[in-house]
PDB file of C-alpha atoms and ligand atoms in Angstrom:
ATOM      1  CA  MET A   1     -31.921  55.445 -15.926  1.00  0.00           C
ATOM      2  CA  ALA A   2     -30.335  56.393 -12.005  1.00  0.00           C
ATOM      3  CA  THR A   3     -32.513  53.652 -10.592  1.00  0.00           C
ATOM      4  CA  GLN A   4     -30.725  50.717 -13.582  1.00  0.00           C
ATOM      5  CA  PHE A   5     -27.410  51.844 -12.704  1.00  0.00           C
ATOM      6  CA  LEU A   6     -27.745  51.735  -9.410  1.00  0.00           C
ATOM      7  CA  ILE A   7     -29.754  48.394  -9.140  1.00  0.00           C
ATOM      8  CA  ARG A   8     -27.337  46.976 -11.688  1.00  0.00           C
ATOM      9  CA  THR A   9     -23.773  47.860  -9.642  1.00  0.00           C
ATOM     10  CA  SER A  10     -25.797  46.193  -6.339  1.00  0.00           C
ATOM     11  CA  TYR A  11     -26.151  42.867  -8.097  1.00  0.00           C
ATOM     12  CA  LYS A  12     -22.251  42.980  -9.287  1.00  0.00           C
ATOM     13  CA  ALA A  13     -21.451  43.537  -5.750  1.00  0.00           C
ATOM     14  CA  VAL A  14     -23.138  41.118  -4.433  1.00  0.00           C
ATOM     15  CA  ARG A  15     -21.934  38.927  -6.701  1.00  0.00           C
ATOM     16  CA  LEU A  16     -18.983  39.719  -6.319  1.00  0.00           C
ATOM     17  CA  ALA A  17     -19.162  39.475  -1.833  1.00  0.00           C
ATOM     18  CA  ALA A  18     -20.787  35.773  -3.028  1.00  0.00           C
ATOM     19  CA  ALA A  19     -17.785  35.133  -5.393  1.00  0.00           C
ATOM     20  CA  ASN A  20     -15.513  35.761  -2.217  1.00  0.00           C
ATOM     21  CA  HIS A  21     -17.096  33.968   0.290  1.00  0.00           C
ATOM     22  CA  ARG A  22     -17.290  30.970  -2.191  1.00  0.00           C
ATOM     23  CA  SER A  23     -13.407  30.870  -2.530  1.00  0.00           C
ATOM     24  CA  ARG A  24     -12.846  31.485   1.328  1.00  0.00           C
ATOM     25  CA  THR A  25     -14.859  28.854   2.152  1.00  0.00           C
ATOM     26  CA  ALA A  26     -12.820  27.003  -0.436  1.00  0.00           C
ATOM     27  CA  VAL A  27      -9.879  28.053   1.280  1.00  0.00           C
ATOM     28  CA  ARG A  28     -11.146  27.721   4.890  1.00  0.00           C
ATOM     29  CA  ALA A  29     -11.839  23.524   3.571  1.00  0.00           C
ATOM     30  CA  MET A  30      -8.412  22.715   2.324  1.00  0.00           C
ATOM     31  CA  CYS A  31      -5.934  24.321   4.915  1.00  0.00           C
ATOM     32  CA  THR A  32      -7.454  22.718   8.486  1.00  0.00           C
ATOM     33  CA  ALA A  33      -5.750  23.632  11.309  1.00  0.00           C
ATOM     34  CA  LYS A  34      -3.616  20.870  10.927  1.00  0.00           C
ATOM     35  CA  GLY A  35      -2.683  22.037   7.160  1.00  0.00           C
ATOM     36  CA  ILE A  36      -2.929  19.457   4.290  1.00  0.00           C
ATOM     37  CA  PRO A  37      -4.347  16.044   5.463  1.00  0.00           C
ATOM     38  CA  THR A  38      -1.587  12.883   5.684  1.00  0.00           C
ATOM     39  CA  ASN A  39      -2.581   9.187   3.740  1.00  0.00           C
ATOM     40  CA  GLU A  40      -3.316   8.022   7.268  1.00  0.00           C
ATOM     41  CA  GLU A  41      -5.834  10.822   7.782  1.00  0.00           C
ATOM     42  CA  GLN A  42      -6.896  10.791   4.442  1.00  0.00           C
ATOM     43  CA  ALA A  43      -7.336   6.772   3.649  1.00  0.00           C
ATOM     44  CA  THR A  44     -10.339   4.581   4.187  1.00  0.00           C
ATOM     45  CA  GLY A  45     -11.249   0.780   3.718  1.00  0.00           C
ATOM     46  CA  LEU A  46      -8.239  -1.169   2.539  1.00  0.00           C
ATOM     47  CA  GLU A  47      -5.647   1.392   1.870  1.00  0.00           C
ATOM     48  CA  LEU A  48      -5.859   2.267   5.496  1.00  0.00           C
ATOM     49  CA  ARG A  49      -5.429  -1.348   7.000  1.00  0.00           C
ATOM     50  CA  ALA A  50      -2.262  -1.904   4.902  1.00  0.00           C
ATOM     51  CA  LEU A  51      -0.918   2.120   6.065  1.00  0.00           C
ATOM     52  CA  LEU A  52      -2.003   0.611   9.884  1.00  0.00           C
ATOM     53  CA  ALA A  53      -0.069  -2.947   9.370  1.00  0.00           C
ATOM     54  CA  GLN A  54       3.298  -1.150   7.679  1.00  0.00           C
ATOM     55  CA  LYS A  55       3.219   1.299  10.874  1.00  0.00           C
ATOM     56  CA  LYS A  56       3.394  -2.361  12.626  1.00  0.00           C
ATOM     57  CA  GLY A  57       5.613  -3.807  10.672  1.00  0.00           C
ATOM     58  CA  LYS A  58       3.589  -6.000   8.727  1.00  0.00           C
ATOM     59  CA  ASP A  59       2.750  -6.473   4.629  1.00  0.00           C
ATOM     60  CA  PRO A  60      -0.670  -8.437   5.495  1.00  0.00           C
ATOM     61  CA  TYR A  61      -1.208  -7.876   1.401  1.00  0.00           C
ATOM     62  CA  SER A  62       2.029  -8.366  -0.197  1.00  0.00           C
ATOM     63  CA  ILE A  63       1.742  -4.923  -1.574  1.00  0.00           C
ATOM     64  CA  PHE A  64       5.101  -4.143  -0.125  1.00  0.00           C
ATOM     65  CA  ARG A  65       9.013  -5.311  -2.254  1.00  0.00           C
ATOM     66  CA  PRO A  66       9.722  -8.698   0.084  1.00  0.00           C
ATOM     67  CA  LYS A  67      12.694  -8.573   1.875  1.00  0.00           C
ATOM     68  CA  GLU A  68      15.854 -10.376   0.185  1.00  0.00           C
ATOM     69  CA  TYR A  69      17.096 -13.348   2.452  1.00  0.00           C
ATOM     70  CA  ALA A  70      20.749 -14.676   2.099  1.00  0.00           C
ATOM     71  CA  GLY A  71      19.504 -18.486   1.297  1.00  0.00           C
ATOM     72  CA  THR A  72      21.486 -19.571   3.749  1.00  0.00           C
ATOM     73  CA  SER A  73      21.385 -21.704   7.047  1.00  0.00           C
ATOM     74  CA  GLU A  74      20.897 -18.753   9.182  1.00  0.00           C
ATOM     75  CA  ASP A  75      19.082 -17.033   6.858  1.00  0.00           C
ATOM     76  CA  PRO A  76      16.506 -18.923   4.890  1.00  0.00           C
ATOM     77  CA  HIS A  77      14.434 -17.803   2.481  1.00  0.00           C
ATOM     78  CA  LEU A  78      11.057 -17.122   4.547  1.00  0.00           C
ATOM     79  CA  VAL A  79       7.983 -18.526   2.195  1.00  0.00           C
ATOM     80  CA  PRO A  80       4.570 -17.331   3.680  1.00  0.00           C
ATOM     81  CA  SER A  81       2.056 -19.639   3.473  1.00  0.00           C
ATOM     82  CA  ILE A  82      -1.636 -20.047   4.389  1.00  0.00           C
ATOM     83  CA  GLY A  83      -1.621 -24.145   4.428  1.00  0.00           C
ATOM     84  CA  ASP A  84       1.014 -26.307   6.087  1.00  0.00           C
ATOM     85  CA  LYS A  85       2.699 -26.750   2.588  1.00  0.00           C
ATOM     86  CA  ARG A  86       3.602 -24.211  -0.380  1.00  0.00           C
ATOM     87  CA  LEU A  87       5.262 -25.239  -3.926  1.00  0.00           C
ATOM     88  CA  VAL A  88       8.435 -22.768  -4.856  1.00  0.00           C
ATOM     89  CA  GLY A  89      10.310 -21.760  -7.292  1.00  0.00           C
ATOM     90  CA  CYS A  90      13.477 -20.882  -7.832  1.00  0.00           C
ATOM     91  CA  LEU A  91      14.837 -18.893 -10.554  1.00  0.00           C
ATOM     92  CA  CYS A  92      19.374 -20.306  -8.685  1.00  0.00           C
ATOM     93  CA  GLU A  93      21.078 -17.461 -11.152  1.00  0.00           C
ATOM     94  CA  GLU A  94      19.972 -14.458 -11.915  1.00  0.00           C
ATOM     95  CA  ASP A  95      19.825 -15.164 -15.825  1.00  0.00           C
ATOM     96  CA  ASN A  96      18.365 -18.467 -15.894  1.00  0.00           C
ATOM     97  CA  THR A  97      15.705 -19.183 -18.005  1.00  0.00           C
ATOM     98  CA  ALA A  98      14.044 -22.443 -15.803  1.00  0.00           C
ATOM     99  CA  ILE A  99      13.280 -22.066 -12.718  1.00  0.00           C
ATOM    100  CA  VAL A 100      13.554 -25.381 -10.280  1.00  0.00           C
ATOM    101  CA  TRP A 101       9.747 -26.357  -9.021  1.00  0.00           C
ATOM    102  CA  PHE A 102       9.774 -28.275  -5.347  1.00  0.00           C
ATOM    103  CA  TRP A 103       7.630 -28.385  -2.371  1.00  0.00           C
ATOM    104  CA  LEU A 104       8.951 -27.018   1.130  1.00  0.00           C
ATOM    105  CA  HIS A 105       6.557 -27.541   3.657  1.00  0.00           C
ATOM    106  CA  GLU A 106       6.037 -26.213   7.372  1.00  0.00           C
ATOM    107  CA  GLY A 107       8.407 -27.095  10.162  1.00  0.00           C
ATOM    108  CA  ASN A 108      10.586 -28.732   7.569  1.00  0.00           C
ATOM    109  CA  PRO A 109      12.993 -26.560   6.118  1.00  0.00           C
ATOM    110  CA  GLU A 110      14.594 -27.480   2.709  1.00  0.00           C
ATOM    111  CA  ARG A 111      17.007 -26.459   0.391  1.00  0.00           C
ATOM    112  CA  CYS A 112      16.756 -26.128  -3.668  1.00  0.00           C
ATOM    113  CA  PRO A 113      17.475 -29.739  -5.279  1.00  0.00           C
ATOM    114  CA  SER A 114      19.815 -27.524  -7.978  1.00  0.00           C
ATOM    115  CA  CYS A 115      21.511 -24.400  -6.637  1.00  0.00           C
ATOM    116  CA  GLY A 116      20.737 -25.262  -2.836  1.00  0.00           C
ATOM    117  CA  SER A 117      19.514 -22.071  -1.325  1.00  0.00           C
ATOM    118  CA  HIS A 118      17.401 -22.567   1.942  1.00  0.00           C
ATOM    119  CA  TYR A 119      13.624 -21.961   2.196  1.00  0.00           C
ATOM    120  CA  LYS A 120      11.560 -22.712   5.157  1.00  0.00           C
ATOM    121  CA  LEU A 121       7.668 -21.360   5.431  1.00  0.00           C
ATOM    122  CA  ILE A 122       6.051 -19.465   7.517  1.00  0.00           C
ATOM    123  CA  HIS A 123       2.462 -19.421   8.810  1.00  0.00           C
ATOM    124  CA  GLN A 124       0.414 -16.815   7.242  1.00  0.00           C
ATOM    125  CA  GLU A 125      -3.140 -16.078   9.102  1.00  0.00           C
ATOM    126  CA  LEU A 126      -5.345 -14.354   5.878  1.00  0.00           C
ATOM    127  CA  PRO A 127      -5.749 -10.305   7.186  1.00  0.00           C
ATOM    128  CA  HIS A 128      -9.787 -10.988   7.381  1.00  0.00           C
TER     129      HIS A 128
HETATM  130 ZN1   ZN B   1      17.650 -22.996  -6.947  1.00  0.00          ZN
END
């Protein structure tokens, strides 16, 4: 009887010690010396490339909100393209239901035939 009690008690003590060791290990893994890892430390692959490009002020995958331009000759809408021309659609006014389409060629800034906004094509390389 005393032996069974001793075995049961020591078994519980060993299980409790193992559980404490596991939980301490997990806590230690989550809280490294630097604290919680940043997005850049956790990111891999395409996400990491996008974050590193963002640090340099670039947006190779067009995932961030585009910058707004005035559309004047001094501040034209910049249209990125991998080729030497691109089809552009201008909505002219916010509530318009029809889009005005026209071709934009590299080195030749164009104006929208309807509203007169200025557009300029800029060459962009593919990120890979
Ligand atoms: Zn327009």
